[in-house]
Amino acid sequence: VILKVAAYTYGPLLGLFSFGILTNRKVIDNRVPVIAVAAPLICFLLEKNQGVLFGNFKLGLELLIINGLIMFTGLWFNSRPAQKELF
């Protein structure tokens, strides 16, 4: 149970951290909380429908990675390239 809760809570944190480390893009600030709530909700829907979607495969700790990827992708689509500084 603890690992499942961690997959839902740390997924957006993992996505935010990796987005900040790996990119120089500027996010639209007011959309970040919406994406951070939507990513675990999408993972919850995936988990509830995993029998239909994946057959016999059961999602476990993969939810953490999927959640982080959804967060990263959501941030990517709601950002713009950084402006280059002159100085």
Backbone as XML, in Angstrom:
<?xml version="1.0"?>
<chain id="A" units="angstrom">
  <residue number="1" name="VAL">
    <atom name="N" x="0.830" y="-1.187" z="0.000"/>
    <atom name="CA" x="0.000" y="0.000" z="0.000"/>
    <atom name="C" x="0.876" y="1.254" z="0.000"/>
  </residue>
  <residue number="2" name="ILE">
    <atom name="N" x="1.950" y="1.223" z="0.770"/>
    <atom name="CA" x="2.835" y="2.388" z="0.848"/>
    <atom name="C" x="3.481" y="2.670" z="-0.506"/>
  </residue>
  <residue number="3" name="LEU">
    <atom name="N" x="3.878" y="1.623" z="-1.207"/>
    <atom name="CA" x="4.506" y="1.819" z="-2.519"/>
    <atom name="C" x="3.498" y="2.340" z="-3.540"/>
  </residue>
  <residue number="4" name="LYS">
    <atom name="N" x="2.256" y="1.935" z="-3.445"/>
    <atom name="CA" x="1.237" y="2.427" z="-4.369"/>
    <atom name="C" x="0.968" y="3.908" z="-4.129"/>
  </residue>
  <residue number="5" name="VAL">
    <atom name="N" x="0.898" y="4.299" z="-2.859"/>
    <atom name="CA" x="0.707" y="5.713" z="-2.520"/>
    <atom name="C" x="1.908" y="6.526" z="-2.989"/>
  </residue>
  <residue number="6" name="ALA">
    <atom name="N" x="3.097" y="5.966" z="-2.830"/>
    <atom name="CA" x="4.316" y="6.657" z="-3.288"/>
    <atom name="C" x="4.312" y="6.822" z="-4.800"/>
  </residue>
  <residue number="7" name="ALA">
    <atom name="N" x="3.798" y="5.835" z="-5.533"/>
    <atom name="CA" x="3.750" y="5.936" z="-6.993"/>
    <atom name="C" x="2.855" y="7.088" z="-7.424"/>
  </residue>
  <residue number="8" name="TYR">
    <atom name="N" x="1.759" y="7.297" z="-6.701"/>
    <atom name="CA" x="0.849" y="8.394" z="-7.047"/>
    <atom name="C" x="1.389" y="9.754" z="-6.613"/>
  </residue>
  <residue number="9" name="THR">
    <atom name="N" x="2.070" y="9.824" z="-5.489"/>
    <atom name="CA" x="2.518" y="11.130" z="-4.993"/>
    <atom name="C" x="3.875" y="11.548" z="-5.554"/>
  </residue>
  <residue number="10" name="TYR">
    <atom name="N" x="4.787" y="10.596" z="-5.736"/>
    <atom name="CA" x="6.117" y="10.956" z="-6.208"/>
    <atom name="C" x="6.220" y="11.031" z="-7.721"/>
  </residue>
  <residue number="11" name="GLY">
    <atom name="N" x="5.238" y="10.524" z="-8.440"/>
    <atom name="CA" x="5.259" y="10.593" z="-9.897"/>
    <atom name="C" x="5.329" y="12.025" z="-10.420"/>
  </residue>
  <residue number="12" name="PRO">
    <atom name="N" x="4.403" y="12.908" z="-9.981"/>
    <atom name="CA" x="4.507" y="14.298" z="-10.423"/>
    <atom name="C" x="5.796" y="14.979" z="-9.983"/>
  </residue>
  <residue number="13" name="LEU">
    <atom name="N" x="6.281" y="14.631" z="-8.796"/>
    <atom name="CA" x="7.555" y="15.214" z="-8.340"/>
    <atom name="C" x="8.709" y="14.766" z="-9.240"/>
  </residue>
  <residue number="14" name="LEU">
    <atom name="N" x="8.697" y="13.498" z="-9.608"/>
    <atom name="CA" x="9.721" y="12.978" z="-10.510"/>
    <atom name="C" x="9.648" y="13.673" z="-11.861"/>
  </residue>
  <residue number="15" name="GLY">
    <atom name="N" x="8.436" y="13.873" z="-12.381"/>
    <atom name="CA" x="8.263" y="14.567" z="-13.660"/>
    <atom name="C" x="8.725" y="16.016" z="-13.599"/>
  </residue>
  <residue number="16" name="LEU">
    <atom name="N" x="8.365" y="16.711" z="-12.524"/>
    <atom name="CA" x="8.800" y="18.105" z="-12.355"/>
    <atom name="C" x="10.317" y="18.210" z="-12.250"/>
  </residue>
  <residue number="17" name="PHE">
    <atom name="N" x="10.904" y="17.334" z="-11.443"/>
    <atom name="CA" x="12.348" y="17.364" z="-11.249"/>
    <atom name="C" x="13.083" y="17.081" z="-12.554"/>
  </residue>
  <residue number="18" name="SER">
    <atom name="N" x="12.674" y="16.034" z="-13.256"/>
    <atom name="CA" x="13.364" y="15.677" z="-14.499"/>
    <atom name="C" x="13.156" y="16.743" z="-15.567"/>
  </residue>
  <residue number="19" name="PHE">
    <atom name="N" x="11.982" y="17.358" z="-15.613"/>
    <atom name="CA" x="11.750" y="18.434" z="-16.576"/>
    <atom name="C" x="12.667" y="19.617" z="-16.290"/>
  </residue>
  <residue number="20" name="GLY">
    <atom name="N" x="12.808" y="19.964" z="-15.021"/>
    <atom name="CA" x="13.670" y="21.090" z="-14.648"/>
    <atom name="C" x="15.138" y="20.820" z="-14.899"/>
  </residue>
  <residue number="21" name="ILE">
    <atom name="N" x="15.575" y="19.581" z="-14.703"/>
    <atom name="CA" x="16.983" y="19.238" z="-14.885"/>
    <atom name="C" x="17.341" y="19.071" z="-16.362"/>
  </residue>
  <residue number="22" name="LEU">
    <atom name="N" x="16.440" y="18.451" z="-17.125"/>
    <atom name="CA" x="16.774" y="18.066" z="-18.490"/>
    <atom name="C" x="16.438" y="19.104" z="-19.558"/>
  </residue>
  <residue number="23" name="THR">
    <atom name="N" x="15.618" y="20.104" z="-19.233"/>
    <atom name="CA" x="15.224" y="21.079" z="-20.251"/>
    <atom name="C" x="15.479" y="22.498" z="-19.769"/>
  </residue>
  <residue number="24" name="ASN">
    <atom name="N" x="15.477" y="23.417" z="-20.703"/>
    <atom name="CA" x="15.575" y="24.843" z="-20.396"/>
    <atom name="C" x="14.288" y="25.574" z="-20.760"/>
  </residue>
  <residue number="25" name="ARG">
    <atom name="N" x="13.211" y="24.824" z="-20.924"/>
    <atom name="CA" x="11.952" y="25.412" z="-21.350"/>
    <atom name="C" x="11.273" y="26.133" z="-20.188"/>
  </residue>
  <residue number="26" name="LYS">
    <atom name="N" x="10.461" y="27.137" z="-20.527"/>
    <atom name="CA" x="9.712" y="27.922" z="-19.537"/>
    <atom name="C" x="8.261" y="27.450" z="-19.538"/>
  </residue>
  <residue number="27" name="VAL">
    <atom name="N" x="7.792" y="26.998" z="-18.391"/>
    <atom name="CA" x="6.423" y="26.494" z="-18.300"/>
    <atom name="C" x="5.444" y="27.643" z="-18.079"/>
  </residue>
  <residue number="28" name="ILE">
    <atom name="N" x="4.185" y="27.392" z="-18.441"/>
    <atom name="CA" x="3.100" y="28.318" z="-18.133"/>
    <atom name="C" x="2.660" y="27.981" z="-16.711"/>
  </residue>
  <residue number="29" name="ASP">
    <atom name="N" x="2.970" y="28.873" z="-15.774"/>
    <atom name="CA" x="2.888" y="28.571" z="-14.342"/>
    <atom name="C" x="1.499" y="28.154" z="-13.859"/>
  </residue>
  <residue number="30" name="ASN">
    <atom name="N" x="0.443" y="28.794" z="-14.346"/>
    <atom name="CA" x="-0.873" y="28.482" z="-13.793"/>
    <atom name="C" x="-1.402" y="27.126" z="-14.245"/>
  </residue>
  <residue number="31" name="ARG">
    <atom name="N" x="-0.768" y="26.475" z="-15.201"/>
    <atom name="CA" x="-1.205" y="25.162" z="-15.660"/>
    <atom name="C" x="-0.489" y="24.006" z="-14.958"/>
  </residue>
  <residue number="32" name="VAL">
    <atom name="N" x="0.568" y="24.279" z="-14.257"/>
    <atom name="CA" x="1.342" y="23.222" z="-13.606"/>
    <atom name="C" x="0.527" y="22.469" z="-12.546"/>
  </residue>
  <residue number="33" name="PRO">
    <atom name="N" x="-0.240" y="23.142" z="-11.660"/>
    <atom name="CA" x="-1.040" y="22.375" z="-10.697"/>
    <atom name="C" x="-2.096" y="21.490" z="-11.366"/>
  </residue>
  <residue number="34" name="VAL">
    <atom name="N" x="-2.653" y="21.956" z="-12.465"/>
    <atom name="CA" x="-3.645" y="21.157" z="-13.179"/>
    <atom name="C" x="-3.008" y="19.885" z="-13.727"/>
  </residue>
  <residue number="35" name="ILE">
    <atom name="N" x="-1.820" y="20.012" z="-14.274"/>
    <atom name="CA" x="-1.105" y="18.847" z="-14.808"/>
    <atom name="C" x="-0.706" y="17.918" z="-13.661"/>
  </residue>
  <residue number="36" name="ALA">
    <atom name="N" x="-0.294" y="18.493" z="-12.535"/>
    <atom name="CA" x="0.129" y="17.689" z="-11.391"/>
    <atom name="C" x="-1.027" y="16.900" z="-10.780"/>
  </residue>
  <residue number="37" name="VAL">
    <atom name="N" x="-2.246" y="17.366" z="-10.935"/>
    <atom name="CA" x="-3.409" y="16.618" z="-10.456"/>
    <atom name="C" x="-3.895" y="15.645" z="-11.524"/>
  </residue>
  <residue number="38" name="ALA">
    <atom name="N" x="-3.792" y="16.047" z="-12.787"/>
    <atom name="CA" x="-4.279" y="15.200" z="-13.879"/>
    <atom name="C" x="-3.430" y="13.939" z="-14.055"/>
  </residue>
  <residue number="39" name="ALA">
    <atom name="N" x="-2.137" y="14.027" z="-13.840"/>
    <atom name="CA" x="-1.260" y="12.866" z="-14.043"/>
    <atom name="C" x="-1.629" y="11.697" z="-13.121"/>
  </residue>
  <residue number="40" name="PRO">
    <atom name="N" x="-1.800" y="11.894" z="-11.811"/>
    <atom name="CA" x="-2.229" y="10.765" z="-10.976"/>
    <atom name="C" x="-3.637" y="10.275" z="-11.308"/>
  </residue>
  <residue number="41" name="LEU">
    <atom name="N" x="-4.520" y="11.176" z="-11.735"/>
    <atom name="CA" x="-5.863" y="10.744" z="-12.118"/>
    <atom name="C" x="-5.826" y="9.834" z="-13.346"/>
  </residue>
  <residue number="42" name="ILE">
    <atom name="N" x="-4.980" y="10.172" z="-14.306"/>
    <atom name="CA" x="-4.826" y="9.325" z="-15.485"/>
    <atom name="C" x="-4.244" y="7.973" z="-15.084"/>
  </residue>
  <residue number="43" name="CYS">
    <atom name="N" x="-3.273" y="7.989" z="-14.183"/>
    <atom name="CA" x="-2.697" y="6.724" z="-13.698"/>
    <atom name="C" x="-3.731" y="5.898" z="-12.946"/>
  </residue>
  <residue number="44" name="PHE">
    <atom name="N" x="-4.604" y="6.554" z="-12.192"/>
    <atom name="CA" x="-5.664" y="5.836" z="-11.494"/>
    <atom name="C" x="-6.595" y="5.154" z="-12.488"/>
  </residue>
  <residue number="45" name="LEU">
    <atom name="N" x="-6.944" y="5.868" z="-13.558"/>
    <atom name="CA" x="-7.792" y="5.269" z="-14.591"/>
    <atom name="C" x="-7.087" y="4.108" z="-15.286"/>
  </residue>
  <residue number="46" name="LEU">
    <atom name="N" x="-5.790" y="4.258" z="-15.516"/>
    <atom name="CA" x="-5.025" y="3.151" z="-16.100"/>
    <atom name="C" x="-5.045" y="1.932" z="-15.191"/>
  </residue>
  <residue number="47" name="GLU">
    <atom name="N" x="-4.869" y="2.170" z="-13.897"/>
    <atom name="CA" x="-4.828" y="1.054" z="-12.956"/>
    <atom name="C" x="-6.187" y="0.361" z="-12.854"/>
  </residue>
  <residue number="48" name="LYS">
    <atom name="N" x="-7.256" y="1.129" z="-12.845"/>
    <atom name="CA" x="-8.583" y="0.543" z="-12.734"/>
    <atom name="C" x="-8.987" y="-0.224" z="-13.991"/>
  </residue>
  <residue number="49" name="ASN">
    <atom name="N" x="-8.463" y="0.153" z="-15.144"/>
    <atom name="CA" x="-8.810" y="-0.496" z="-16.409"/>
    <atom name="C" x="-7.675" y="-1.342" z="-16.964"/>
  </residue>
  <residue number="50" name="GLN">
    <atom name="N" x="-6.736" y="-1.729" z="-16.127"/>
    <atom name="CA" x="-5.567" y="-2.459" z="-16.619"/>
    <atom name="C" x="-5.913" y="-3.834" z="-17.155"/>
  </residue>
  <residue number="51" name="GLY">
    <atom name="N" x="-6.952" y="-4.462" z="-16.666"/>
    <atom name="CA" x="-7.353" y="-5.763" z="-17.182"/>
    <atom name="C" x="-7.811" y="-5.681" z="-18.625"/>
  </residue>
  <residue number="52" name="VAL">
    <atom name="N" x="-8.524" y="-4.636" z="-18.958"/>
    <atom name="CA" x="-9.002" y="-4.434" z="-20.324"/>
    <atom name="C" x="-7.867" y="-3.981" z="-21.238"/>
  </residue>
  <residue number="53" name="LEU">
    <atom name="N" x="-7.018" y="-3.106" z="-20.721"/>
    <atom name="CA" x="-5.956" y="-2.524" z="-21.549"/>
    <atom name="C" x="-4.759" y="-3.441" z="-21.752"/>
  </residue>
  <residue number="54" name="PHE">
    <atom name="N" x="-4.356" y="-4.143" z="-20.686"/>
    <atom name="CA" x="-3.101" y="-4.890" z="-20.725"/>
    <atom name="C" x="-3.259" y="-6.403" z="-20.597"/>
  </residue>
  <residue number="55" name="GLY">
    <atom name="N" x="-4.473" y="-6.883" z="-20.444"/>
    <atom name="CA" x="-4.674" y="-8.322" z="-20.283"/>
    <atom name="C" x="-4.238" y="-8.792" z="-18.909"/>
  </residue>
  <residue number="56" name="ASN">
    <atom name="N" x="-3.338" y="-9.764" z="-18.862"/>
    <atom name="CA" x="-2.887" y="-10.342" z="-17.596"/>
    <atom name="C" x="-1.805" y="-9.524" z="-16.906"/>
  </residue>
  <residue number="57" name="PHE">
    <atom name="N" x="-1.242" y="-8.529" z="-17.570"/>
    <atom name="CA" x="-0.179" y="-7.719" z="-16.970"/>
    <atom name="C" x="-0.762" y="-6.816" z="-15.894"/>
  </residue>
  <residue number="58" name="LYS">
    <atom name="N" x="-0.146" y="-6.803" z="-14.731"/>
    <atom name="CA" x="-0.585" y="-5.966" z="-13.610"/>
    <atom name="C" x="0.413" y="-4.849" z="-13.372"/>
  </residue>
  <residue number="59" name="LEU">
    <atom name="N" x="-0.074" y="-3.630" z="-13.336"/>
    <atom name="CA" x="0.787" y="-2.489" z="-13.048"/>
    <atom name="C" x="1.148" y="-2.477" z="-11.570"/>
  </residue>
  <residue number="60" name="GLY">
    <atom name="N" x="2.391" y="-2.223" z="-11.296"/>
    <atom name="CA" x="2.869" y="-2.120" z="-9.922"/>
    <atom name="C" x="3.632" y="-0.818" z="-9.772"/>
  </residue>
  <residue number="61" name="LEU">
    <atom name="N" x="4.932" y="-0.937" z="-9.569"/>
    <atom name="CA" x="5.770" y="0.255" z="-9.441"/>
    <atom name="C" x="5.967" y="0.982" z="-10.763"/>
  </residue>
  <residue number="62" name="GLU">
    <atom name="N" x="5.511" y="0.365" z="-11.856"/>
    <atom name="CA" x="5.572" y="1.044" z="-13.151"/>
    <atom name="C" x="4.721" y="2.315" z="-13.138"/>
  </residue>
  <residue number="63" name="LEU">
    <atom name="N" x="3.739" y="2.360" z="-12.246"/>
    <atom name="CA" x="2.902" y="3.559" z="-12.136"/>
    <atom name="C" x="3.722" y="4.798" z="-11.824"/>
  </residue>
  <residue number="64" name="LEU">
    <atom name="N" x="4.779" y="4.647" z="-11.060"/>
    <atom name="CA" x="5.651" y="5.777" z="-10.741"/>
    <atom name="C" x="6.276" y="6.337" z="-12.011"/>
  </residue>
  <residue number="65" name="ILE">
    <atom name="N" x="6.785" y="5.469" z="-12.855"/>
    <atom name="CA" x="7.420" y="5.902" z="-14.096"/>
    <atom name="C" x="6.388" y="6.485" z="-15.055"/>
  </residue>
  <residue number="66" name="ILE">
    <atom name="N" x="5.249" y="5.819" z="-15.177"/>
    <atom name="CA" x="4.191" y="6.306" z="-16.064"/>
    <atom name="C" x="3.694" y="7.668" z="-15.597"/>
  </residue>
  <residue number="67" name="ASN">
    <atom name="N" x="3.508" y="7.817" z="-14.303"/>
    <atom name="CA" x="3.057" y="9.076" z="-13.727"/>
    <atom name="C" x="4.066" y="10.193" z="-14.002"/>
  </residue>
  <residue number="68" name="GLY">
    <atom name="N" x="5.340" y="9.900" z="-13.816"/>
    <atom name="CA" x="6.382" y="10.889" z="-14.104"/>
    <atom name="C" x="6.428" y="11.256" z="-15.580"/>
  </residue>
  <residue number="69" name="LEU">
    <atom name="N" x="6.253" y="10.273" z="-16.455"/>
    <atom name="CA" x="6.256" y="10.549" z="-17.893"/>
    <atom name="C" x="5.048" y="11.375" z="-18.320"/>
  </residue>
  <residue number="70" name="ILE">
    <atom name="N" x="3.906" y="11.105" z="-17.730"/>
    <atom name="CA" x="2.719" y="11.915" z="-18.034"/>
    <atom name="C" x="2.942" y="13.356" z="-17.591"/>
  </residue>
  <residue number="71" name="MET">
    <atom name="N" x="3.525" y="13.529" z="-16.416"/>
    <atom name="CA" x="3.816" y="14.874" z="-15.908"/>
    <atom name="C" x="4.819" y="15.584" z="-16.805"/>
  </residue>
  <residue number="72" name="PHE">
    <atom name="N" x="5.894" y="14.887" z="-17.178"/>
    <atom name="CA" x="6.918" y="15.468" z="-18.041"/>
    <atom name="C" x="6.313" y="15.873" z="-19.382"/>
  </residue>
  <residue number="73" name="THR">
    <atom name="N" x="5.502" y="14.996" z="-19.965"/>
    <atom name="CA" x="4.887" y="15.278" z="-21.259"/>
    <atom name="C" x="3.914" y="16.450" z="-21.165"/>
  </residue>
  <residue number="74" name="GLY">
    <atom name="N" x="3.133" y="16.486" z="-20.089"/>
    <atom name="CA" x="2.218" y="17.606" z="-19.901"/>
    <atom name="C" x="2.949" y="18.931" z="-19.761"/>
  </residue>
  <residue number="75" name="LEU">
    <atom name="N" x="4.058" y="18.920" z="-19.046"/>
    <atom name="CA" x="4.858" y="20.141" z="-18.914"/>
    <atom name="C" x="5.480" y="20.532" z="-20.244"/>
  </residue>
  <residue number="76" name="TRP">
    <atom name="N" x="5.904" y="19.544" z="-21.022"/>
    <atom name="CA" x="6.526" y="19.835" z="-22.320"/>
    <atom name="C" x="5.534" y="20.547" z="-23.245"/>
  </residue>
  <residue number="77" name="PHE">
    <atom name="N" x="4.297" y="20.049" z="-23.285"/>
    <atom name="CA" x="3.301" y="20.638" z="-24.174"/>
    <atom name="C" x="2.763" y="21.969" z="-23.658"/>
  </residue>
  <residue number="78" name="ASN">
    <atom name="N" x="2.972" y="22.282" z="-22.394"/>
    <atom name="CA" x="2.537" y="23.547" z="-21.821"/>
    <atom name="C" x="3.727" y="24.426" z="-21.459"/>
  </residue>
  <residue number="79" name="SER">
    <atom name="N" x="4.730" y="24.407" z="-22.326"/>
    <atom name="CA" x="5.909" y="25.249" z="-22.107"/>
    <atom name="C" x="6.348" y="25.810" z="-23.442"/>
  </residue>
  <residue number="80" name="ARG">
    <atom name="N" x="7.310" y="26.687" z="-23.360"/>
    <atom name="CA" x="7.874" y="27.278" z="-24.571"/>
    <atom name="C" x="9.387" y="27.321" z="-24.420"/>
  </residue>
  <residue number="81" name="PRO">
    <atom name="N" x="10.097" y="27.383" z="-25.542"/>
    <atom name="CA" x="11.564" y="27.453" z="-25.440"/>
    <atom name="C" x="12.008" y="28.699" z="-24.690"/>
  </residue>
  <residue number="82" name="ALA">
    <atom name="N" x="13.088" y="28.566" z="-23.960"/>
    <atom name="CA" x="13.627" y="29.687" z="-23.187"/>
    <atom name="C" x="14.221" y="30.731" z="-24.122"/>
  </residue>
  <residue number="83" name="GLN">
    <atom name="N" x="14.091" y="31.984" z="-23.745"/>
    <atom name="CA" x="14.694" y="33.078" z="-24.491"/>
    <atom name="C" x="16.169" y="33.125" z="-24.190"/>
  </residue>
  <residue number="84" name="LYS">
    <atom name="N" x="16.965" y="33.339" z="-25.204"/>
    <atom name="CA" x="18.407" y="33.451" z="-24.971"/>
    <atom name="C" x="18.721" y="34.839" z="-24.429"/>
  </residue>
  <residue number="85" name="GLU">
    <atom name="N" x="19.528" y="34.850" z="-23.395"/>
    <atom name="CA" x="19.961" y="36.097" z="-22.755"/>
    <atom name="C" x="21.096" y="36.718" z="-23.553"/>
  </residue>
  <residue number="86" name="LEU">
    <atom name="N" x="21.107" y="38.053" z="-23.648"/>
    <atom name="CA" x="22.205" y="38.738" z="-24.325"/>
    <atom name="C" x="23.430" y="38.846" z="-23.440"/>
  </residue>
  <residue number="87" name="PHE">
    <atom name="N" x="23.217" y="38.904" z="-22.136"/>
    <atom name="CA" x="24.329" y="39.077" z="-21.203"/>
    <atom name="C" x="24.396" y="37.942" z="-20.249"/>
  </residue>
</chain>
